Amino acid sequence: MKAFIYRSVLKRMIEYGQTQLPYEACGVLLGDVEAAATFVHTFVPVPNISTGPLNHFLMDPLHLLPYIKETSGAPRLAGFYHTHPLAPAIPSEQDLLTEWHTVPTHWIVSYAAPSNPHVRCYRYDSIGRGTVYESVCFSVCEDNRT
């Protein structure tokens, strides 16, 4: 599987995460999802309602409803996004306990080196009682957005 993302969308994800520091940020990614590739063209921030936002996130379910329910002609859920303010951009044990395997991609932005945020994209599979992940190669595409 391969993923594509507009440069402006990636920039918004990184900038939004920076505005939420020192807390974890989260959001929804919308786009086109096919068997061999996912194309992300929209980023929607979602409030983190976790009681421990320094090292955990919990997306507000009310903000997720419009994106989880598939509607004809509407952009599809292409993935979820969250940040690691101090940790590397690698799924944590808590990340693996979620239902991430039900979405095409999961993007993590690390601010462990604040002047050089690190972005990784993953795909999850449910194996028995656990979840495993693999890195997804992604390409940044130019667009006309600012």
XYZ file of N, CA and C in Angstrom:
438
model
N 0.834 -1.179 0.000
C 0.000 0.000 0.000
C 0.883 1.247 0.000
N 0.394 2.283 -0.654
C 1.093 3.564 -0.726
C 0.108 4.662 -0.339
N 0.618 5.753 0.191
C -0.227 6.882 0.555
C 0.317 8.150 -0.094
N -0.587 9.045 -0.409
C -0.249 10.341 -0.988
C -0.945 11.407 -0.151
N -0.280 12.541 0.013
C -0.851 13.625 0.805
C -0.446 14.958 0.193
N -1.391 15.903 0.139
C -1.066 17.241 -0.339
C -0.104 17.913 0.635
N 0.849 18.651 0.084
C 1.817 19.385 0.899
C 1.102 20.331 1.872
N 0.048 21.001 1.411
C -0.677 21.939 2.276
C -1.364 21.215 3.438
N -1.834 20.005 3.206
C -2.484 19.228 4.262
C -1.440 18.803 5.292
N -0.310 18.327 4.831
C 0.771 17.940 5.734
C 1.232 19.142 6.567
N 1.347 20.288 5.922
C 1.752 21.513 6.620
C 0.735 21.873 7.705
N -0.557 21.783 7.391
C -1.602 22.090 8.384
C -1.544 21.131 9.561
N -1.310 19.842 9.286
C -1.201 18.855 10.363
C -0.056 19.221 11.315
N 1.092 19.531 10.741
C 2.267 19.861 11.547
C 2.029 21.146 12.339
N 1.495 22.163 11.676
C 1.238 23.438 12.349
C 0.192 23.300 13.452
N -0.863 22.535 13.193
C -1.894 22.346 14.217
C -1.291 21.656 15.441
N -0.499 20.627 15.214
C 0.155 19.938 16.322
C 1.023 20.870 17.146
N 1.733 21.771 16.462
C 2.578 22.728 17.175
C 1.747 23.662 18.047
N 0.560 24.047 17.580
C -0.277 24.951 18.380
C -0.825 24.265 19.624
N -0.854 22.938 19.634
C -1.416 22.200 20.756
C -0.362 21.776 21.784
N 0.921 21.951 21.448
C 1.984 21.568 22.381
C 1.834 22.297 23.698
N 2.081 21.692 24.816
C 2.758 20.409 25.043
C 1.823 19.207 25.015
N 0.562 19.414 24.583
C -0.415 18.323 24.572
C -0.425 17.593 23.242
N -0.944 16.370 23.264
C -1.135 15.619 22.028
C -2.310 16.214 21.269
N -2.173 16.257 19.964
C -3.234 16.728 19.080
C -3.747 15.539 18.276
N -4.951 15.676 17.730
C -5.502 14.588 16.930
C -6.436 15.143 15.862
N -6.737 14.306 14.884
C -7.612 14.746 13.816
C -7.969 13.633 12.858
N -8.781 14.011 11.895
C -9.300 13.094 10.878
C -8.713 13.494 9.530
N -8.400 12.499 8.720
C -7.916 12.730 7.362
C -8.938 12.156 6.388
N -9.293 12.961 5.392
C -10.283 12.545 4.405
C -9.639 12.466 3.042
N -10.188 11.616 2.186
C -9.631 11.507 0.847
C -10.223 10.375 0.062
N -9.432 9.867 -0.848
C -9.829 8.760 -1.717
C -9.078 7.517 -1.282
N -9.825 6.438 -1.092
C -9.234 5.195 -0.603
C -9.468 4.095 -1.639
N -8.366 3.517 -2.091
C -8.426 2.398 -3.019
C -7.608 1.255 -2.451
N -7.657 0.114 -3.061
C -6.965 -1.065 -2.542
C -5.455 -0.853 -2.458
N -4.862 -0.228 -3.464
C -3.408 -0.087 -3.509
C -2.903 1.245 -2.973
N -3.794 2.239 -2.804
C -3.323 3.561 -2.399
C -4.414 4.354 -1.693
N -3.959 5.243 -0.826
C -4.836 6.194 -0.147
C -4.330 7.583 -0.471
N -5.248 8.471 -0.886
C -4.878 9.843 -1.215
C -5.553 10.768 -0.213
N -4.762 11.463 0.596
C -5.289 12.363 1.629
C -5.341 13.776 1.073
N -6.545 14.373 1.078
C -6.670 15.737 0.576
C -7.276 16.720 1.580
N -7.678 16.225 2.764
C -8.279 17.119 3.749
C -7.885 16.700 5.159
N -7.563 17.687 5.992
C -7.272 17.470 7.409
C -8.303 18.224 8.233
N -8.918 17.519 9.185
C -9.904 18.129 10.077
C -9.436 17.908 11.519
N -9.040 18.971 12.220
C -8.660 18.818 13.627
C -9.851 18.350 14.454
N -9.582 17.512 15.442
C -10.616 17.026 16.363
C -10.114 17.306 17.775
N -10.973 17.865 18.640
C -10.531 18.153 20.011
C -10.072 16.896 20.750
N -8.967 17.040 21.471
C -8.463 15.974 22.329
C -9.131 16.143 23.691
N -10.002 15.190 24.052
C -10.732 15.305 25.314
C -10.150 14.398 26.394
N -8.939 13.927 26.197
C -8.277 13.073 27.181
C -8.066 13.836 28.490
N -8.165 13.109 29.596
C -7.887 13.720 30.900
C -6.378 13.794 31.156
N -5.579 13.149 30.314
C -4.117 13.193 30.418
C -3.501 13.559 29.086
N -3.788 14.765 28.548
C -3.379 15.104 27.185
C -1.881 15.284 26.954
N -1.077 15.268 28.028
C 0.368 15.379 27.836
C 0.945 14.151 27.137
N 0.328 12.985 27.353
C 0.853 11.757 26.742
C -0.248 10.807 26.285
N -1.433 11.344 26.043
C -2.539 10.512 25.585
C -3.530 11.389 24.823
N -4.239 10.786 23.902
C -5.292 11.537 23.229
C -6.551 10.690 23.162
N -7.648 11.376 23.121
C -8.964 10.749 22.961
C -9.775 11.695 22.097
N -10.111 11.239 20.896
C -10.871 12.096 19.998
C -12.302 12.222 20.490
N -12.814 13.446 20.449
C -14.190 13.702 20.848
C -15.124 12.953 19.895
N -15.873 11.950 20.388
C -16.731 11.142 19.513
C -17.762 11.965 18.745
N -18.265 13.036 19.319
C -19.249 13.861 18.617
C -18.659 14.493 17.365
N -17.361 14.796 17.398
C -16.705 15.362 16.223
C -16.368 14.297 15.175
N -16.346 13.037 15.586
C -16.016 11.953 14.657
C -17.218 11.467 13.854
N -18.400 11.598 14.406
C -19.603 11.039 13.775
C -19.769 11.393 12.300
N -19.594 12.648 11.900
C -19.798 12.957 10.478
C -18.815 12.245 9.545
N -17.688 11.818 10.077
C -16.656 11.218 9.228
C -16.678 9.698 9.243
N -17.235 9.130 10.274
C -17.298 7.677 10.377
C -18.437 7.125 9.528
N -19.537 7.853 9.492
C -20.692 7.431 8.705
C -20.448 7.769 7.245
N -20.412 6.741 6.400
C -20.164 6.983 4.978
C -21.427 7.509 4.314
N -21.262 8.604 3.572
C -22.359 9.225 2.868
C -21.999 9.278 1.391
N -22.933 8.984 0.546
C -22.698 9.001 -0.887
C -22.202 10.373 -1.340
N -21.109 10.382 -2.063
C -20.551 11.614 -2.589
C -19.653 12.370 -1.623
N -19.657 11.990 -0.354
C -18.811 12.673 0.641
C -17.416 12.063 0.621
N -16.397 12.861 1.002
C -15.041 12.292 1.092
C -15.014 11.151 2.109
N -14.199 10.161 1.831
C -14.088 9.001 2.723
C -13.055 9.236 3.804
N -13.238 8.550 4.909
C -12.254 8.558 5.982
C -11.000 7.869 5.459
N -9.911 8.627 5.353
C -8.655 8.095 4.817
C -7.673 7.763 5.921
N -7.939 8.274 7.132
C -7.041 7.969 8.233
C -7.265 8.859 9.431
N -6.516 8.549 10.483
C -6.491 9.356 11.689
C -5.077 9.897 11.865
N -4.989 10.970 12.628
C -3.721 11.640 12.878
C -3.633 11.946 14.366
N -2.444 11.812 14.913
C -2.203 12.337 16.250
C -0.718 12.644 16.397
N -0.391 13.339 17.483
C 0.980 13.769 17.680
C 1.585 13.125 18.922
N 2.902 13.056 18.911
C 3.690 12.657 20.073
C 4.582 13.852 20.404
N 4.224 14.633 21.432
C 5.019 15.820 21.752
C 6.487 15.530 22.077
N 6.767 14.426 22.751
C 8.148 14.123 23.143
C 8.664 12.786 22.627
N 7.779 11.897 22.242
C 8.156 10.544 21.821
C 8.348 10.474 20.303
N 9.029 9.436 19.832
C 9.199 9.264 18.390
C 7.854 8.991 17.698
N 7.838 9.118 16.397
C 6.631 8.895 15.595
C 6.429 7.405 15.336
N 6.319 6.653 16.421
C 6.125 5.204 16.367
C 4.898 4.885 17.214
N 4.017 3.992 16.744
C 2.828 3.675 17.533
C 3.186 3.181 18.937
N 2.499 3.729 19.923
C 2.705 3.312 21.312
C 1.836 2.091 21.597
N 2.044 1.488 22.755
C 1.194 0.365 23.154
C -0.262 0.794 23.239
N -0.513 2.019 23.711
C -1.888 2.530 23.766
C -2.475 2.662 22.371
N -1.663 3.116 21.411
C -2.143 3.227 20.027
C -2.586 1.866 19.505
N -1.854 0.828 19.858
C -2.160 -0.513 19.356
C -3.392 -1.129 20.017
N -3.862 -0.535 21.102
C -5.069 -1.033 21.763
C -6.348 -0.432 21.186
N -6.208 0.485 20.235
C -7.372 1.131 19.643
C -7.897 0.318 18.453
N -8.875 0.868 17.794
C -9.454 0.227 16.607
C -8.838 0.762 15.317
N -7.562 1.135 15.361
C -6.910 1.723 14.185
C -6.931 0.802 12.975
N -6.985 -0.501 13.215
C -6.966 -1.420 12.077
C -8.214 -1.285 11.205
N -9.189 -0.493 11.647
C -10.406 -0.310 10.860
C -10.313 0.869 9.894
N -9.230 1.651 9.948
C -9.065 2.781 9.029
C -7.855 2.532 8.130
N -7.842 3.135 6.930
C -6.752 2.861 5.988
C -5.364 3.284 6.465
N -5.248 4.456 7.108
C -3.931 4.925 7.525
C -4.000 5.595 8.893
N -2.853 5.649 9.552
C -2.705 6.341 10.837
C -1.400 7.115 10.757
N -1.485 8.418 10.924
C -0.333 9.302 10.791
C 0.073 9.812 12.164
N 1.357 9.772 12.455
C 1.881 10.280 13.719
C 2.943 11.333 13.409
N 2.815 12.490 14.078
C 3.819 13.545 13.960
C 4.517 13.655 15.304
N 5.839 13.520 15.295
C 6.635 13.644 16.518
C 7.303 15.012 16.562
N 7.260 15.617 17.766
C 7.933 16.890 18.013
C 9.090 16.698 18.991
N 9.639 15.468 19.039
C 10.776 15.195 19.923
C 11.935 16.137 19.595
N 12.087 16.479 18.326
C 13.026 17.510 17.879
C 12.147 18.647 17.353
N 11.764 19.601 18.215
C 10.745 20.601 17.868
C 10.986 21.381 16.579
N 12.239 21.638 16.255
C 12.515 22.399 15.029
C 12.457 21.528 13.774
N 12.321 20.214 13.960
C 12.279 19.299 12.820
C 11.258 18.183 13.085
N 9.949 18.500 13.012
C 8.932 17.466 13.257
C 9.099 16.286 12.308
N 8.871 15.100 12.824
C 9.031 13.868 12.057
C 7.659 13.247 11.836
N 7.328 12.940 10.582
C 6.012 12.398 10.220
C 6.168 10.974 9.716
N 5.320 10.095 10.242
C 5.289 8.704 9.769
C 3.842 8.299 9.527
N 3.661 7.387 8.617
C 2.340 6.860 8.280
C 2.371 5.348 8.482
N 1.272 4.809 9.035
C 1.199 3.382 9.337
C -0.119 2.788 8.870
N -0.106 1.486 8.775
C -1.298 0.686 8.519
C -1.297 -0.398 9.578
N -2.472 -0.695 10.108
C -2.590 -1.687 11.172
C -3.397 -2.885 10.717
N -3.080 -4.020 11.305
C -3.849 -5.248 11.097
C -4.159 -5.858 12.441
N -5.337 -6.399 12.548
C -5.728 -7.107 13.761
C -5.330 -8.563 13.582
N -4.490 -9.060 14.482
C -4.014 -10.435 14.430
C -4.417 -11.104 15.738
N -5.368 -12.003 15.669
C -5.819 -12.664 16.890
C -6.345 -11.641 17.877
N -5.729 -11.592 19.038
C -6.150 -10.643 20.072
C -5.303 -9.382 20.082
N -4.387 -9.253 19.132
C -3.510 -8.098 19.121
C -3.568 -7.335 17.814
N -2.821 -6.258 17.773
C -2.725 -5.431 16.576
C -1.251 -5.266 16.231
N -0.950 -5.412 14.960
C 0.413 -5.200 14.472
C 0.379 -4.028 13.496
N 1.522 -3.388 13.315
C 1.575 -2.254 12.397
C 2.724 -2.407 11.432
N 2.564 -1.719 10.300
C 3.658 -1.635 9.337
C 3.701 -0.215 8.805
N 4.894 0.240 8.513
C 5.090 1.573 7.980
C 4.558 1.638 6.554
N 3.925 2.749 6.215
C 3.407 2.965 4.868
C 4.235 4.064 4.220
N 4.755 3.776 3.051
C 5.517 4.764 2.296
C 4.529 5.819 1.792
N 4.872 7.098 1.999
C 3.975 8.134 1.495
C 4.742 9.155 0.675
N 4.009 9.764 -0.249
C 4.576 10.810 -1.102
C 3.799 12.096 -0.868
N 4.524 13.197 -0.881
C 3.910 14.515 -0.721
C 3.673 15.082 -2.119
N 2.430 15.481 -2.366
C 2.040 16.008 -3.687
C 1.850 17.513 -3.630
N 2.213 18.177 -4.675
C 1.987 19.623 -4.779
C 0.512 19.868 -5.076
N 0.039 20.995 -4.606
C -1.339 21.392 -4.903
C -1.394 22.908 -4.963
N -2.565 23.431 -5.215
C -2.730 24.885 -5.348
C -3.132 25.550 -4.053
N -3.115 24.819 -2.948
C -3.519 25.381 -1.676
C -2.352 26.131 -1.047
N -2.664 27.022 -0.113
C -1.602 27.757 0.564
C -1.405 27.256 1.962
